[in-house]
């Protein structure tokens, strides 16, 4: 896929942002019984009392992923790739609004 891409967008958010979003999404899915991956439903007991916890995974992999993102930005795997690193949700919203053009904003559905 990278050979056909012209850019990679990296969301390199701070841990508190990532963890808060994971927390809200997990609780919303569990509370409302929303379907997630492959028709599964979130079960809170799995996130607090098992090794399969997404919260545990987030904490264990955050630093490594951040190093990988920075290495990718410093040395793109292909010379033609532009690496766009966005470090805050606000930066991401501004970038999306800019690429959407003057007719649309972030909340307009990005057709």
PDB file of N, CA, C and O in Angstrom, residues 5-48:
ATOM      1  N   UNK A   5       0.863   5.027  -2.032  1.00  0.00           N
ATOM      2  CA  UNK A   5       0.485   6.210  -1.247  1.00  0.00           C
ATOM      3  C   UNK A   5       1.422   7.363  -1.546  1.00  0.00           C
ATOM      4  O   UNK A   5       2.570   7.176  -1.937  1.00  0.00           O
ATOM      5  N   UNK A   6       0.918   8.573  -1.364  1.00  0.00           N
ATOM      6  CA  UNK A   6       1.800   9.731  -1.481  1.00  0.00           C
ATOM      7  C   UNK A   6       2.062  10.371  -0.124  1.00  0.00           C
ATOM      8  O   UNK A   6       2.963  11.182   0.017  1.00  0.00           O
ATOM      9  N   UNK A   7       1.267   9.985   0.883  1.00  0.00           N
ATOM     10  CA  UNK A   7       1.461  10.551   2.224  1.00  0.00           C
ATOM     11  C   UNK A   7       0.985   9.554   3.279  1.00  0.00           C
ATOM     12  O   UNK A   7       0.118   8.724   3.021  1.00  0.00           O
ATOM     13  N   UNK A   8       1.581   9.683   4.456  1.00  0.00           N
ATOM     14  CA  UNK A   8       1.149   8.927   5.630  1.00  0.00           C
ATOM     15  C   UNK A   8       0.868   9.952   6.720  1.00  0.00           C
ATOM     16  O   UNK A   8       1.701  10.823   6.986  1.00  0.00           O
ATOM     17  N   UNK A   9      -0.310   9.851   7.324  1.00  0.00           N
ATOM     18  CA  UNK A   9      -0.670  10.751   8.410  1.00  0.00           C
ATOM     19  C   UNK A   9      -0.505   9.992   9.716  1.00  0.00           C
ATOM     20  O   UNK A   9      -1.109   8.944   9.924  1.00  0.00           O
ATOM     21  N   UNK A  10       0.338  10.526  10.585  1.00  0.00           N
ATOM     22  CA  UNK A  10       0.620   9.916  11.876  1.00  0.00           C
ATOM     23  C   UNK A  10      -0.053  10.752  12.956  1.00  0.00           C
ATOM     24  O   UNK A  10       0.206  11.945  13.066  1.00  0.00           O
ATOM     25  N   UNK A  11      -0.942  10.121  13.725  1.00  0.00           N
ATOM     26  CA  UNK A  11      -1.554  10.784  14.870  1.00  0.00           C
ATOM     27  C   UNK A  11      -0.716  10.432  16.089  1.00  0.00           C
ATOM     28  O   UNK A  11      -0.825   9.345  16.641  1.00  0.00           O
ATOM     29  N   UNK A  12       0.150  11.338  16.476  1.00  0.00           N
ATOM     30  CA  UNK A  12       1.097  11.124  17.567  1.00  0.00           C
ATOM     31  C   UNK A  12       0.632  11.918  18.788  1.00  0.00           C
ATOM     32  O   UNK A  12       1.249  12.891  19.192  1.00  0.00           O
ATOM     33  N   UNK A  13      -0.487  11.488  19.343  1.00  0.00           N
ATOM     34  CA  UNK A  13      -1.103  12.211  20.455  1.00  0.00           C
ATOM     35  C   UNK A  13      -0.445  11.857  21.783  1.00  0.00           C
ATOM     36  O   UNK A  13       0.062  10.747  21.964  1.00  0.00           O
ATOM     37  N   UNK A  14      -0.510  12.776  22.755  1.00  0.00           N
ATOM     38  CA  UNK A  14       0.008  12.484  24.095  1.00  0.00           C
ATOM     39  C   UNK A  14      -0.781  11.344  24.754  1.00  0.00           C
ATOM     40  O   UNK A  14      -1.967  11.147  24.475  1.00  0.00           O
ATOM     41  N   UNK A  15      -0.122  10.617  25.635  1.00  0.00           N
ATOM     42  CA  UNK A  15      -0.755   9.485  26.310  1.00  0.00           C
ATOM     43  C   UNK A  15      -2.076   9.851  26.993  1.00  0.00           C
ATOM     44  O   UNK A  15      -3.046   9.096  26.863  1.00  0.00           O
ATOM     45  N   UNK A  16      -2.186  10.968  27.702  1.00  0.00           N
ATOM     46  CA  UNK A  16      -3.481  11.283  28.328  1.00  0.00           C
ATOM     47  C   UNK A  16      -4.630  11.400  27.319  1.00  0.00           C
ATOM     48  O   UNK A  16      -5.748  10.977  27.599  1.00  0.00           O
ATOM     49  N   UNK A  17      -4.346  11.918  26.139  1.00  0.00           N
ATOM     50  CA  UNK A  17      -5.383  12.024  25.103  1.00  0.00           C
ATOM     51  C   UNK A  17      -5.770  10.641  24.604  1.00  0.00           C
ATOM     52  O   UNK A  17      -6.954  10.297  24.503  1.00  0.00           O
ATOM     53  N   UNK A  18      -4.780   9.816  24.306  1.00  0.00           N
ATOM     54  CA  UNK A  18      -5.035   8.462  23.805  1.00  0.00           C
ATOM     55  C   UNK A  18      -5.816   7.655  24.841  1.00  0.00           C
ATOM     56  O   UNK A  18      -6.818   7.009  24.523  1.00  0.00           O
ATOM     57  N   UNK A  19      -5.376   7.719  26.081  1.00  0.00           N
ATOM     58  CA  UNK A  19      -6.004   6.928  27.136  1.00  0.00           C
ATOM     59  C   UNK A  19      -7.427   7.410  27.404  1.00  0.00           C
ATOM     60  O   UNK A  19      -8.341   6.593  27.577  1.00  0.00           O
ATOM     61  N   UNK A  20      -7.638   8.716  27.432  1.00  0.00           N
ATOM     62  CA  UNK A  20      -8.988   9.250  27.668  1.00  0.00           C
ATOM     63  C   UNK A  20      -9.936   8.844  26.551  1.00  0.00           C
ATOM     64  O   UNK A  20     -11.096   8.469  26.812  1.00  0.00           O
ATOM     65  N   UNK A  21      -9.476   8.887  25.315  1.00  0.00           N
ATOM     66  CA  UNK A  21     -10.333   8.480  24.198  1.00  0.00           C
ATOM     67  C   UNK A  21     -10.633   6.989  24.247  1.00  0.00           C
ATOM     68  O   UNK A  21     -11.756   6.571  23.978  1.00  0.00           O
ATOM     69  N   UNK A  22      -9.647   6.191  24.594  1.00  0.00           N
ATOM     70  CA  UNK A  22      -9.866   4.751  24.736  1.00  0.00           C
ATOM     71  C   UNK A  22     -10.883   4.483  25.835  1.00  0.00           C
ATOM     72  O   UNK A  22     -11.796   3.675  25.672  1.00  0.00           O
ATOM     73  N   UNK A  23     -10.733   5.160  26.943  1.00  0.00           N
ATOM     74  CA  UNK A  23     -11.638   5.010  28.088  1.00  0.00           C
ATOM     75  C   UNK A  23     -13.078   5.344  27.679  1.00  0.00           C
ATOM     76  O   UNK A  23     -13.995   4.558  27.908  1.00  0.00           O
ATOM     77  N   UNK A  24     -13.264   6.521  27.075  1.00  0.00           N
ATOM     78  CA  UNK A  24     -14.628   6.942  26.665  1.00  0.00           C
ATOM     79  C   UNK A  24     -15.225   5.981  25.644  1.00  0.00           C
ATOM     80  O   UNK A  24     -16.385   5.587  25.755  1.00  0.00           O
ATOM     81  N   UNK A  25     -14.454   5.608  24.640  1.00  0.00           N
ATOM     82  CA  UNK A  25     -14.953   4.713  23.589  1.00  0.00           C
ATOM     83  C   UNK A  25     -15.330   3.349  24.163  1.00  0.00           C
ATOM     84  O   UNK A  25     -16.387   2.795  23.857  1.00  0.00           O
ATOM     85  N   UNK A  26     -14.486   2.804  25.037  1.00  0.00           N
ATOM     86  CA  UNK A  26     -14.741   1.490  25.619  1.00  0.00           C
ATOM     87  C   UNK A  26     -15.998   1.507  26.478  1.00  0.00           C
ATOM     88  O   UNK A  26     -16.858   0.626  26.366  1.00  0.00           O
ATOM     89  N   UNK A  27     -16.118   2.510  27.328  1.00  0.00           N
ATOM     90  CA  UNK A  27     -17.299   2.586  28.185  1.00  0.00           C
ATOM     91  C   UNK A  27     -18.571   2.843  27.385  1.00  0.00           C
ATOM     92  O   UNK A  27     -19.619   2.285  27.683  1.00  0.00           O
ATOM     93  N   UNK A  28     -18.501   3.683  26.354  1.00  0.00           N
ATOM     94  CA  UNK A  28     -19.670   3.934  25.513  1.00  0.00           C
ATOM     95  C   UNK A  28     -20.121   2.640  24.839  1.00  0.00           C
ATOM     96  O   UNK A  28     -21.302   2.303  24.843  1.00  0.00           O
ATOM     97  N   UNK A  29     -19.175   1.922  24.267  1.00  0.00           N
ATOM     98  CA  UNK A  29     -19.528   0.663  23.594  1.00  0.00           C
ATOM     99  C   UNK A  29     -20.128  -0.339  24.566  1.00  0.00           C
ATOM    100  O   UNK A  29     -21.103  -1.028  24.243  1.00  0.00           O
ATOM    101  N   UNK A  30     -19.539  -0.454  25.745  1.00  0.00           N
ATOM    102  CA  UNK A  30     -20.047  -1.409  26.734  1.00  0.00           C
ATOM    103  C   UNK A  30     -21.431  -0.990  27.229  1.00  0.00           C
ATOM    104  O   UNK A  30     -22.340  -1.812  27.338  1.00  0.00           O
ATOM    105  N   UNK A  31     -21.598   0.280  27.539  1.00  0.00           N
ATOM    106  CA  UNK A  31     -22.867   0.784  28.081  1.00  0.00           C
ATOM    107  C   UNK A  31     -24.012   0.622  27.084  1.00  0.00           C
ATOM    108  O   UNK A  31     -25.112   0.216  27.440  1.00  0.00           O
ATOM    109  N   UNK A  32     -23.755   0.927  25.822  1.00  0.00           N
ATOM    110  CA  UNK A  32     -24.799   0.879  24.795  1.00  0.00           C
ATOM    111  C   UNK A  32     -24.843  -0.452  24.048  1.00  0.00           C
ATOM    112  O   UNK A  32     -25.690  -0.628  23.167  1.00  0.00           O
ATOM    113  N   UNK A  33     -23.942  -1.357  24.363  1.00  0.00           N
ATOM    114  CA  UNK A  33     -23.924  -2.647  23.683  1.00  0.00           C
ATOM    115  C   UNK A  33     -23.557  -2.541  22.214  1.00  0.00           C
ATOM    116  O   UNK A  33     -23.981  -3.365  21.401  1.00  0.00           O
ATOM    117  N   UNK A  34     -22.765  -1.528  21.860  1.00  0.00           N
ATOM    118  CA  UNK A  34     -22.380  -1.324  20.463  1.00  0.00           C
ATOM    119  C   UNK A  34     -21.481  -2.456  19.976  1.00  0.00           C
ATOM    120  O   UNK A  34     -20.660  -2.961  20.724  1.00  0.00           O
ATOM    121  N   UNK A  35     -21.644  -2.775  18.716  1.00  0.00           N
ATOM    122  CA  UNK A  35     -20.759  -3.755  18.095  1.00  0.00           C
ATOM    123  C   UNK A  35     -19.437  -3.091  17.770  1.00  0.00           C
ATOM    124  O   UNK A  35     -19.382  -1.925  17.414  1.00  0.00           O
ATOM    125  N   UNK A  36     -18.369  -3.850  17.908  1.00  0.00           N
ATOM    126  CA  UNK A  36     -17.057  -3.350  17.475  1.00  0.00           C
ATOM    127  C   UNK A  36     -16.445  -4.416  16.587  1.00  0.00           C
ATOM    128  O   UNK A  36     -17.160  -5.056  15.841  1.00  0.00           O
ATOM    129  N   UNK A  37     -15.202  -4.657  16.658  1.00  0.00           N
ATOM    130  CA  UNK A  37     -14.463  -5.541  15.760  1.00  0.00           C
ATOM    131  C   UNK A  37     -15.152  -6.877  15.517  1.00  0.00           C
ATOM    132  O   UNK A  37     -15.418  -7.624  16.453  1.00  0.00           O
ATOM    133  N   UNK A  38     -15.418  -7.168  14.261  1.00  0.00           N
ATOM    134  CA  UNK A  38     -15.978  -8.461  13.838  1.00  0.00           C
ATOM    135  C   UNK A  38     -17.250  -8.855  14.573  1.00  0.00           C
ATOM    136  O   UNK A  38     -17.475 -10.025  14.858  1.00  0.00           O
ATOM    137  N   UNK A  39     -18.084  -7.870  14.903  1.00  0.00           N
ATOM    138  CA  UNK A  39     -19.350  -8.163  15.551  1.00  0.00           C
ATOM    139  C   UNK A  39     -19.262  -8.442  17.039  1.00  0.00           C
ATOM    140  O   UNK A  39     -20.241  -8.867  17.653  1.00  0.00           O
ATOM    141  N   UNK A  40     -18.110  -8.216  17.635  1.00  0.00           N
ATOM    142  CA  UNK A  40     -17.946  -8.428  19.072  1.00  0.00           C
ATOM    143  C   UNK A  40     -18.501  -7.243  19.851  1.00  0.00           C
ATOM    144  O   UNK A  40     -18.677  -6.161  19.326  1.00  0.00           O
ATOM    145  N   UNK A  41     -18.743  -7.474  21.129  1.00  0.00           N
ATOM    146  CA  UNK A  41     -19.185  -6.405  22.021  1.00  0.00           C
ATOM    147  C   UNK A  41     -18.155  -6.254  23.135  1.00  0.00           C
ATOM    148  O   UNK A  41     -17.545  -7.223  23.556  1.00  0.00           O
ATOM    149  N   UNK A  42     -17.978  -5.001  23.589  1.00  0.00           N
ATOM    150  CA  UNK A  42     -17.051  -4.737  24.688  1.00  0.00           C
ATOM    151  C   UNK A  42     -17.598  -5.346  25.973  1.00  0.00           C
ATOM    152  O   UNK A  42     -18.789  -5.257  26.246  1.00  0.00           O
ATOM    153  N   UNK A  43     -16.704  -5.946  26.736  1.00  0.00           N
ATOM    154  CA  UNK A  43     -17.048  -6.440  28.070  1.00  0.00           C
ATOM    155  C   UNK A  43     -16.051  -5.823  29.037  1.00  0.00           C
ATOM    156  O   UNK A  43     -14.850  -6.095  28.954  1.00  0.00           O
ATOM    157  N   UNK A  44     -16.540  -4.992  29.926  1.00  0.00           N
ATOM    158  CA  UNK A  44     -15.645  -4.243  30.819  1.00  0.00           C
ATOM    159  C   UNK A  44     -14.784  -5.148  31.681  1.00  0.00           C
ATOM    160  O   UNK A  44     -13.634  -4.815  31.965  1.00  0.00           O
ATOM    161  N   UNK A  45     -15.301  -6.294  32.079  1.00  0.00           N
ATOM    162  CA  UNK A  45     -14.522  -7.185  32.931  1.00  0.00           C
ATOM    163  C   UNK A  45     -13.208  -7.579  32.247  1.00  0.00           C
ATOM    164  O   UNK A  45     -12.184  -7.725  32.894  1.00  0.00           O
ATOM    165  N   UNK A  46     -13.227  -7.704  30.931  1.00  0.00           N
ATOM    166  CA  UNK A  46     -12.020  -8.069  30.193  1.00  0.00           C
ATOM    167  C   UNK A  46     -10.975  -6.958  30.227  1.00  0.00           C
ATOM    168  O   UNK A  46      -9.784  -7.220  30.129  1.00  0.00           O
ATOM    169  N   UNK A  47     -11.414  -5.725  30.367  1.00  0.00           N
ATOM    170  CA  UNK A  47     -10.479  -4.606  30.336  1.00  0.00           C
ATOM    171  C   UNK A  47      -9.889  -4.286  31.705  1.00  0.00           C
ATOM    172  O   UNK A  47      -8.948  -3.496  31.801  1.00  0.00           O
ATOM    173  N   UNK A  48     -10.434  -4.874  32.731  1.00  0.00           N
ATOM    174  CA  UNK A  48      -9.919  -4.609  34.067  1.00  0.00           C
ATOM    175  C   UNK A  48      -9.272  -5.827  34.726  1.00  0.00           C
ATOM    176  O   UNK A  48      -8.438  -5.674  35.595  1.00  0.00           O
TER     177      UNK A  48
END
